């Protein structure tokens, strides 16, 4: 039974982080398509903003790999992966929303370009905190 709970914990972490990233990427990709439809030359400026929410899915996958060797710990492991699972879901969505507005701003003001990355990157900090806490708890 403990192993089953551990497997569920790992799966929940990977899935929630993936869902957060997918929602964030849906939003940023849609915004970028609109901006690039008007000016394809802005591709380089919006690419990084589009891809930022993808990192939460990567972090969840990393925790999944690290934690998969400890699934026999059951509920303990479930609790250890929760910081990444919750922060990955929430920050992926919110980072996508923030990046969308930055993409629109970059579409209007070419000079802003990469300066805007700081705003969604601040949200990334909280995903990184979730990653670090989960790694520390697992280790």
Short mmCIF file of N, CA and C in Angstrom, two decimals:
data_model
loop_
_atom_site.label_atom_id
_atom_site.label_comp_id
_atom_site.label_asym_id
_atom_site.label_seq_id
_atom_site.Cartn_x
_atom_site.Cartn_y
_atom_site.Cartn_z
N UNK A 1 0.82 -1.20 0.00
CA UNK A 1 0.00 0.00 0.00
C UNK A 1 0.86 1.26 0.00
N UNK A 2 1.95 1.24 0.79
CA UNK A 2 2.82 2.41 0.83
C UNK A 2 3.41 2.72 -0.54
N UNK A 3 3.81 1.68 -1.24
CA UNK A 3 4.39 1.88 -2.57
C UNK A 3 3.37 2.52 -3.51
N UNK A 4 2.14 2.07 -3.43
CA UNK A 4 1.08 2.63 -4.27
C UNK A 4 0.90 4.13 -3.98
N UNK A 5 0.88 4.51 -2.72
CA UNK A 5 0.73 5.93 -2.34
C UNK A 5 1.92 6.73 -2.86
N UNK A 6 3.13 6.16 -2.75
CA UNK A 6 4.32 6.83 -3.27
C UNK A 6 4.25 7.03 -4.78
N UNK A 7 3.79 6.02 -5.49
CA UNK A 7 3.64 6.12 -6.95
C UNK A 7 2.62 7.19 -7.30
N UNK A 8 1.52 7.23 -6.57
CA UNK A 8 0.48 8.25 -6.80
C UNK A 8 1.07 9.64 -6.54
N UNK A 9 1.86 9.78 -5.48
CA UNK A 9 2.49 11.07 -5.18
C UNK A 9 3.38 11.56 -6.30
N UNK A 10 4.21 10.66 -6.83
CA UNK A 10 5.08 11.02 -7.95
C UNK A 10 4.25 11.38 -9.17
N UNK A 11 3.24 10.59 -9.45
CA UNK A 11 2.38 10.85 -10.61
C UNK A 11 1.65 12.19 -10.47
N UNK A 12 1.15 12.49 -9.29
CA UNK A 12 0.45 13.75 -9.05
C UNK A 12 1.40 14.93 -9.28
N UNK A 13 2.62 14.81 -8.78
CA UNK A 13 3.60 15.89 -8.96
C UNK A 13 3.89 16.13 -10.44
N UNK A 14 4.18 15.07 -11.16
CA UNK A 14 4.50 15.21 -12.58
C UNK A 14 3.29 15.75 -13.35
N UNK A 15 2.12 15.23 -13.05
CA UNK A 15 0.91 15.66 -13.75
C UNK A 15 0.55 17.12 -13.46
N UNK A 16 0.57 17.52 -12.19
CA UNK A 16 0.20 18.90 -11.86
C UNK A 16 1.19 19.90 -12.46
N UNK A 17 2.46 19.59 -12.41
CA UNK A 17 3.46 20.48 -13.03
C UNK A 17 3.25 20.53 -14.54
N UNK A 18 2.96 19.39 -15.13
CA UNK A 18 2.70 19.35 -16.57
C UNK A 18 1.45 20.12 -16.96
N UNK A 19 0.42 20.02 -16.14
CA UNK A 19 -0.81 20.77 -16.40
C UNK A 19 -0.56 22.26 -16.30
N UNK A 20 0.16 22.68 -15.27
CA UNK A 20 0.48 24.10 -15.12
C UNK A 20 1.25 24.62 -16.33
N UNK A 21 2.24 23.85 -16.77
CA UNK A 21 3.01 24.25 -17.95
C UNK A 21 2.16 24.27 -19.20
N UNK A 22 1.33 23.27 -19.38
CA UNK A 22 0.50 23.20 -20.58
C UNK A 22 -0.47 24.38 -20.66
N UNK A 23 -1.07 24.74 -19.54
CA UNK A 23 -1.98 25.89 -19.54
C UNK A 23 -1.21 27.17 -19.82
N UNK A 24 -0.06 27.33 -19.16
CA UNK A 24 0.76 28.52 -19.39
C UNK A 24 1.23 28.62 -20.83
N UNK A 25 1.65 27.49 -21.40
CA UNK A 25 2.12 27.49 -22.78
C UNK A 25 0.98 27.74 -23.77
N UNK A 26 -0.20 27.24 -23.46
CA UNK A 26 -1.36 27.52 -24.31
C UNK A 26 -1.60 29.02 -24.39
N UNK A 27 -1.54 29.67 -23.24
CA UNK A 27 -1.80 31.11 -23.19
C UNK A 27 -0.70 31.89 -23.93
N UNK A 28 0.57 31.55 -23.66
CA UNK A 28 1.66 32.30 -24.29
C UNK A 28 1.74 32.01 -25.78
N UNK A 29 1.50 30.79 -26.17
CA UNK A 29 1.54 30.45 -27.59
C UNK A 29 0.45 31.17 -28.36
N UNK A 30 -0.73 31.25 -27.76
CA UNK A 30 -1.84 31.96 -28.40
C UNK A 30 -1.52 33.45 -28.55
N UNK A 31 -0.96 34.04 -27.50
CA UNK A 31 -0.61 35.47 -27.56
C UNK A 31 0.47 35.71 -28.60
N UNK A 32 1.46 34.84 -28.63
CA UNK A 32 2.55 35.00 -29.60
C UNK A 32 2.04 34.88 -31.02
N UNK A 33 1.10 33.97 -31.26
CA UNK A 33 0.55 33.81 -32.61
C UNK A 33 -0.11 35.10 -33.08
N UNK A 34 -0.80 35.78 -32.15
CA UNK A 34 -1.42 37.05 -32.51
C UNK A 34 -0.40 38.12 -32.83
N UNK A 35 0.63 38.22 -32.00
CA UNK A 35 1.67 39.23 -32.23
C UNK A 35 2.44 38.93 -33.51
N UNK A 36 2.80 37.66 -33.70
CA UNK A 36 3.58 37.29 -34.89
C UNK A 36 2.76 37.38 -36.17
N UNK A 37 1.44 37.25 -36.04
CA UNK A 37 0.58 37.43 -37.21
C UNK A 37 0.66 38.84 -37.76
N UNK A 38 0.93 39.79 -36.88
CA UNK A 38 1.06 41.18 -37.30
C UNK A 38 2.50 41.54 -37.68
N UNK A 39 3.47 40.92 -36.98
CA UNK A 39 4.87 41.24 -37.25
C UNK A 39 5.74 40.02 -36.99
N UNK A 40 5.98 39.20 -38.01
CA UNK A 40 6.78 37.98 -37.83
C UNK A 40 8.23 38.23 -37.39
N UNK A 41 8.71 39.44 -37.56
CA UNK A 41 10.09 39.76 -37.16
C UNK A 41 10.28 39.75 -35.65
N UNK A 42 9.21 39.72 -34.89
CA UNK A 42 9.30 39.75 -33.43
C UNK A 42 9.44 38.35 -32.82
N UNK A 43 9.64 37.35 -33.66
CA UNK A 43 9.74 35.97 -33.19
C UNK A 43 10.78 35.82 -32.09
N UNK A 44 11.97 36.33 -32.30
CA UNK A 44 13.03 36.21 -31.31
C UNK A 44 12.69 36.88 -30.00
N UNK A 45 11.98 38.01 -30.06
CA UNK A 45 11.62 38.74 -28.86
C UNK A 45 10.60 38.01 -28.00
N UNK A 46 9.70 37.29 -28.63
CA UNK A 46 8.64 36.64 -27.86
C UNK A 46 8.93 35.18 -27.54
N UNK A 47 9.90 34.58 -28.18
CA UNK A 47 10.17 33.15 -28.00
C UNK A 47 10.44 32.79 -26.55
N UNK A 48 11.33 33.50 -25.89
CA UNK A 48 11.67 33.18 -24.51
C UNK A 48 10.46 33.37 -23.60
N UNK A 49 9.68 34.42 -23.85
CA UNK A 49 8.48 34.64 -23.06
C UNK A 49 7.47 33.51 -23.24
N UNK A 50 7.39 32.99 -24.45
CA UNK A 50 6.48 31.88 -24.73
C UNK A 50 6.91 30.64 -23.96
N UNK A 51 8.20 30.38 -23.93
CA UNK A 51 8.71 29.13 -23.37
C UNK A 51 8.84 29.11 -21.84
N UNK A 52 8.80 30.26 -21.19
CA UNK A 52 9.01 30.30 -19.74
C UNK A 52 8.13 29.33 -18.95
N UNK A 53 6.83 29.22 -19.22
CA UNK A 53 6.01 28.31 -18.41
C UNK A 53 6.36 26.83 -18.60
N UNK A 54 7.17 26.50 -19.57
CA UNK A 54 7.54 25.10 -19.79
C UNK A 54 8.44 24.56 -18.68
N UNK A 55 9.11 25.45 -17.97
CA UNK A 55 10.07 24.99 -16.98
C UNK A 55 9.40 24.23 -15.83
N UNK A 56 8.19 24.58 -15.47
CA UNK A 56 7.52 23.88 -14.38
C UNK A 56 7.31 22.41 -14.70
N UNK A 57 6.97 22.12 -15.95
CA UNK A 57 6.85 20.73 -16.36
C UNK A 57 8.17 19.99 -16.26
N UNK A 58 9.24 20.68 -16.61
CA UNK A 58 10.58 20.09 -16.50
C UNK A 58 10.93 19.83 -15.04
N UNK A 59 10.63 20.80 -14.17
CA UNK A 59 10.91 20.62 -12.74
C UNK A 59 10.13 19.45 -12.17
N UNK A 60 8.87 19.32 -12.54
CA UNK A 60 8.06 18.20 -12.08
C UNK A 60 8.62 16.88 -12.55
N UNK A 61 9.10 16.85 -13.78
CA UNK A 61 9.72 15.64 -14.33
C UNK A 61 10.99 15.29 -13.56
N UNK A 62 11.78 16.29 -13.22
CA UNK A 62 13.02 16.07 -12.45
C UNK A 62 12.68 15.47 -11.09
N UNK A 63 11.68 16.04 -10.42
CA UNK A 63 11.27 15.50 -9.12
C UNK A 63 10.75 14.08 -9.29
N UNK A 64 10.02 13.83 -10.37
CA UNK A 64 9.53 12.48 -10.64
C UNK A 64 10.66 11.48 -10.76
N UNK A 65 11.72 11.86 -11.44
CA UNK A 65 12.87 10.97 -11.58
C UNK A 65 13.56 10.76 -10.24
N UNK A 66 13.80 11.84 -9.51
CA UNK A 66 14.48 11.74 -8.22
C UNK A 66 13.66 10.91 -7.23
N UNK A 67 12.36 11.16 -7.20
CA UNK A 67 11.49 10.51 -6.21
C UNK A 67 11.14 9.07 -6.58
N UNK A 68 11.27 8.71 -7.83
CA UNK A 68 10.82 7.38 -8.24
C UNK A 68 11.57 6.25 -7.55
N UNK A 69 12.75 6.51 -7.07
CA UNK A 69 13.49 5.47 -6.34
C UNK A 69 13.05 5.32 -4.90
N UNK A 70 12.17 6.21 -4.44
CA UNK A 70 11.74 6.19 -3.05
C UNK A 70 10.25 5.91 -2.88
N UNK A 71 9.61 5.33 -3.88
CA UNK A 71 8.15 5.18 -3.82
C UNK A 71 7.68 4.31 -2.65
N UNK A 72 8.55 3.47 -2.13
CA UNK A 72 8.17 2.61 -0.99
C UNK A 72 7.92 3.43 0.27
N UNK A 73 8.33 4.69 0.28
CA UNK A 73 8.12 5.54 1.46
C UNK A 73 6.66 5.99 1.60
N UNK A 74 5.87 5.81 0.58
CA UNK A 74 4.44 6.07 0.66
C UNK A 74 4.05 7.50 0.96
N UNK A 75 3.33 7.67 2.07
CA UNK A 75 2.80 8.99 2.42
C UNK A 75 3.92 10.00 2.65
N UNK A 76 5.03 9.54 3.16
CA UNK A 76 6.17 10.44 3.38
C UNK A 76 6.62 11.05 2.05
N UNK A 77 6.75 10.21 1.04
CA UNK A 77 7.14 10.70 -0.28
C UNK A 77 6.05 11.60 -0.88
N UNK A 78 4.81 11.23 -0.66
CA UNK A 78 3.70 12.05 -1.15
C UNK A 78 3.84 13.48 -0.62
N UNK A 79 4.13 13.61 0.66
CA UNK A 79 4.33 14.93 1.25
C UNK A 79 5.58 15.62 0.74
N UNK A 80 6.60 14.86 0.43
CA UNK A 80 7.86 15.45 -0.04
C UNK A 80 7.74 16.06 -1.43
N UNK A 81 6.88 15.52 -2.26
CA UNK A 81 6.74 16.04 -3.62
C UNK A 81 5.67 17.13 -3.73
N UNK A 82 4.89 17.32 -2.68
CA UNK A 82 3.81 18.32 -2.73
C UNK A 82 4.29 19.75 -2.98
N UNK A 83 5.40 20.21 -2.38
CA UNK A 83 5.83 21.59 -2.67
C UNK A 83 6.02 21.83 -4.17
N UNK A 84 6.63 20.88 -4.85
CA UNK A 84 6.84 21.05 -6.29
C UNK A 84 5.53 20.91 -7.04
N UNK A 85 4.70 19.96 -6.64
CA UNK A 85 3.43 19.74 -7.34
C UNK A 85 2.55 20.98 -7.30
N UNK A 86 2.40 21.56 -6.13
CA UNK A 86 1.52 22.72 -5.98
C UNK A 86 2.14 23.96 -6.60
N UNK A 87 3.42 24.20 -6.32
CA UNK A 87 4.05 25.39 -6.90
C UNK A 87 4.15 25.28 -8.41
N UNK A 88 4.38 24.08 -8.93
CA UNK A 88 4.47 23.89 -10.38
C UNK A 88 3.16 24.17 -11.09
N UNK A 89 2.07 23.72 -10.50
CA UNK A 89 0.75 23.97 -11.09
C UNK A 89 0.43 25.46 -11.09
N UNK A 90 0.56 26.08 -9.93
CA UNK A 90 0.15 27.48 -9.80
C UNK A 90 1.07 28.42 -10.55
N UNK A 91 2.37 28.24 -10.41
CA UNK A 91 3.29 29.17 -11.08
C UNK A 91 3.28 28.99 -12.59
N UNK A 92 3.05 27.78 -13.08
CA UNK A 92 2.96 27.58 -14.53
C UNK A 92 1.82 28.38 -15.14
N UNK A 93 0.69 28.36 -14.46
CA UNK A 93 -0.48 29.10 -14.94
C UNK A 93 -0.25 30.60 -14.82
N UNK A 94 0.19 31.04 -13.65
CA UNK A 94 0.38 32.48 -13.43
C UNK A 94 1.52 33.04 -14.27
N UNK A 95 2.56 32.27 -14.44
CA UNK A 95 3.66 32.74 -15.28
C UNK A 95 3.19 32.89 -16.73
N UNK A 96 2.35 31.99 -17.18
CA UNK A 96 1.78 32.12 -18.52
C UNK A 96 0.98 33.38 -18.67
N UNK A 97 0.16 33.69 -17.67
CA UNK A 97 -0.65 34.91 -17.72
C UNK A 97 0.22 36.16 -17.74
N UNK A 98 1.25 36.16 -16.92
CA UNK A 98 2.17 37.30 -16.88
C UNK A 98 2.90 37.45 -18.21
N UNK A 99 3.38 36.34 -18.75
CA UNK A 99 4.13 36.37 -20.01
C UNK A 99 3.25 36.82 -21.17
N UNK A 100 1.96 36.49 -21.14
CA UNK A 100 1.05 36.92 -22.19
C UNK A 100 1.03 38.44 -22.29
N UNK A 101 0.90 39.10 -21.15
CA UNK A 101 0.88 40.56 -21.16
C UNK A 101 2.21 41.13 -21.64
N UNK A 102 3.29 40.48 -21.29
CA UNK A 102 4.61 40.93 -21.76
C UNK A 102 4.75 40.72 -23.26
N UNK A 103 4.19 39.65 -23.78
CA UNK A 103 4.21 39.40 -25.23
C UNK A 103 3.45 40.50 -25.96
N UNK A 104 2.28 40.84 -25.45
CA UNK A 104 1.50 41.93 -26.07
C UNK A 104 2.26 43.25 -26.01
N UNK A 105 2.91 43.52 -24.88
CA UNK A 105 3.68 44.76 -24.74
C UNK A 105 4.85 44.77 -25.71
N UNK A 106 5.52 43.64 -25.87
CA UNK A 106 6.65 43.55 -26.81
C UNK A 106 6.15 43.75 -28.24
N UNK A 107 4.93 43.32 -28.51
CA UNK A 107 4.36 43.52 -29.83
C UNK A 107 4.09 44.98 -30.14
N UNK A 108 3.83 45.76 -29.11
CA UNK A 108 3.53 47.18 -29.30
C UNK A 108 4.77 48.05 -29.22
N UNK A 109 5.71 47.69 -28.36
CA UNK A 109 6.92 48.49 -28.14
C UNK A 109 8.15 47.63 -28.39
N UNK A 110 8.72 47.75 -29.56
CA UNK A 110 9.86 46.91 -29.92
C UNK A 110 11.05 47.08 -28.97
N UNK A 111 11.22 48.26 -28.42
CA UNK A 111 12.36 48.53 -27.54
C UNK A 111 12.28 47.77 -26.22
N UNK A 112 11.08 47.38 -25.82
CA UNK A 112 10.94 46.66 -24.55
C UNK A 112 11.55 45.27 -24.61
N UNK A 113 11.30 44.57 -25.70
CA UNK A 113 11.87 43.26 -25.96
C UNK A 113 12.16 42.42 -24.74
N UNK A 114 13.43 42.12 -24.52
CA UNK A 114 13.85 41.21 -23.47
C UNK A 114 13.79 41.83 -22.07
N UNK A 115 13.58 43.13 -21.98
CA UNK A 115 13.44 43.75 -20.66
C UNK A 115 12.24 43.18 -19.91
N UNK A 116 11.24 42.78 -20.66
CA UNK A 116 9.99 42.31 -20.05
C UNK A 116 10.11 40.94 -19.40
N UNK A 117 11.16 40.23 -19.70
CA UNK A 117 11.31 38.86 -19.17
C UNK A 117 11.38 38.85 -17.65
N UNK A 118 11.76 39.94 -17.05
CA UNK A 118 11.91 39.99 -15.59
C UNK A 118 10.59 39.72 -14.86
N UNK A 119 9.48 40.14 -15.42
CA UNK A 119 8.20 39.99 -14.72
C UNK A 119 7.76 38.53 -14.60
N UNK A 120 7.68 37.77 -15.68
CA UNK A 120 7.35 36.36 -15.48
C UNK A 120 8.49 35.58 -14.82
N UNK A 121 9.73 36.06 -14.95
CA UNK A 121 10.85 35.37 -14.31
C UNK A 121 10.76 35.47 -12.79
N UNK A 122 10.16 36.52 -12.27
CA UNK A 122 9.98 36.63 -10.82
C UNK A 122 9.05 35.52 -10.31
N UNK A 123 8.09 35.13 -11.11
CA UNK A 123 7.19 34.03 -10.74
C UNK A 123 7.96 32.71 -10.77
N UNK A 124 8.90 32.59 -11.69
CA UNK A 124 9.74 31.40 -11.80
C UNK A 124 10.46 31.11 -10.48
N UNK A 125 10.82 32.17 -9.77
CA UNK A 125 11.53 32.02 -8.50
C UNK A 125 10.76 31.11 -7.55
N UNK A 126 9.45 31.21 -7.52
CA UNK A 126 8.65 30.40 -6.61
C UNK A 126 8.56 28.95 -7.06
N UNK A 127 8.61 28.72 -8.35
CA UNK A 127 8.69 27.34 -8.84
C UNK A 127 10.03 26.73 -8.43
N UNK A 128 11.09 27.53 -8.52
CA UNK A 128 12.41 27.04 -8.13
C UNK A 128 12.45 26.73 -6.63
N UNK A 129 11.79 27.56 -5.83
CA UNK A 129 11.72 27.28 -4.39
C UNK A 129 11.02 25.95 -4.13
N UNK A 130 9.91 25.70 -4.83
CA UNK A 130 9.22 24.42 -4.69
C UNK A 130 10.11 23.25 -5.09
N UNK A 131 10.87 23.44 -6.16
CA UNK A 131 11.82 22.41 -6.62
C UNK A 131 12.86 22.13 -5.54
N UNK A 132 13.45 23.18 -5.02
CA UNK A 132 14.51 23.02 -4.02
C UNK A 132 13.98 22.36 -2.75
N UNK A 133 12.82 22.79 -2.28
CA UNK A 133 12.25 22.21 -1.06
C UNK A 133 11.95 20.72 -1.27
N UNK A 134 11.35 20.38 -2.41
CA UNK A 134 11.06 18.97 -2.67
C UNK A 134 12.35 18.15 -2.74
N UNK A 135 13.38 18.67 -3.38
CA UNK A 135 14.66 17.96 -3.45
C UNK A 135 15.23 17.78 -2.05
N UNK A 136 15.19 18.82 -1.24
CA UNK A 136 15.72 18.73 0.13
C UNK A 136 14.93 17.71 0.95
N UNK A 137 13.63 17.69 0.81
CA UNK A 137 12.81 16.74 1.57
C UNK A 137 13.06 15.30 1.13
N UNK A 138 13.23 15.10 -0.17
CA UNK A 138 13.47 13.74 -0.68
C UNK A 138 14.85 13.25 -0.25
N UNK A 139 15.83 14.15 -0.31
CA UNK A 139 17.21 13.78 0.05
C UNK A 139 17.30 13.58 1.56
#
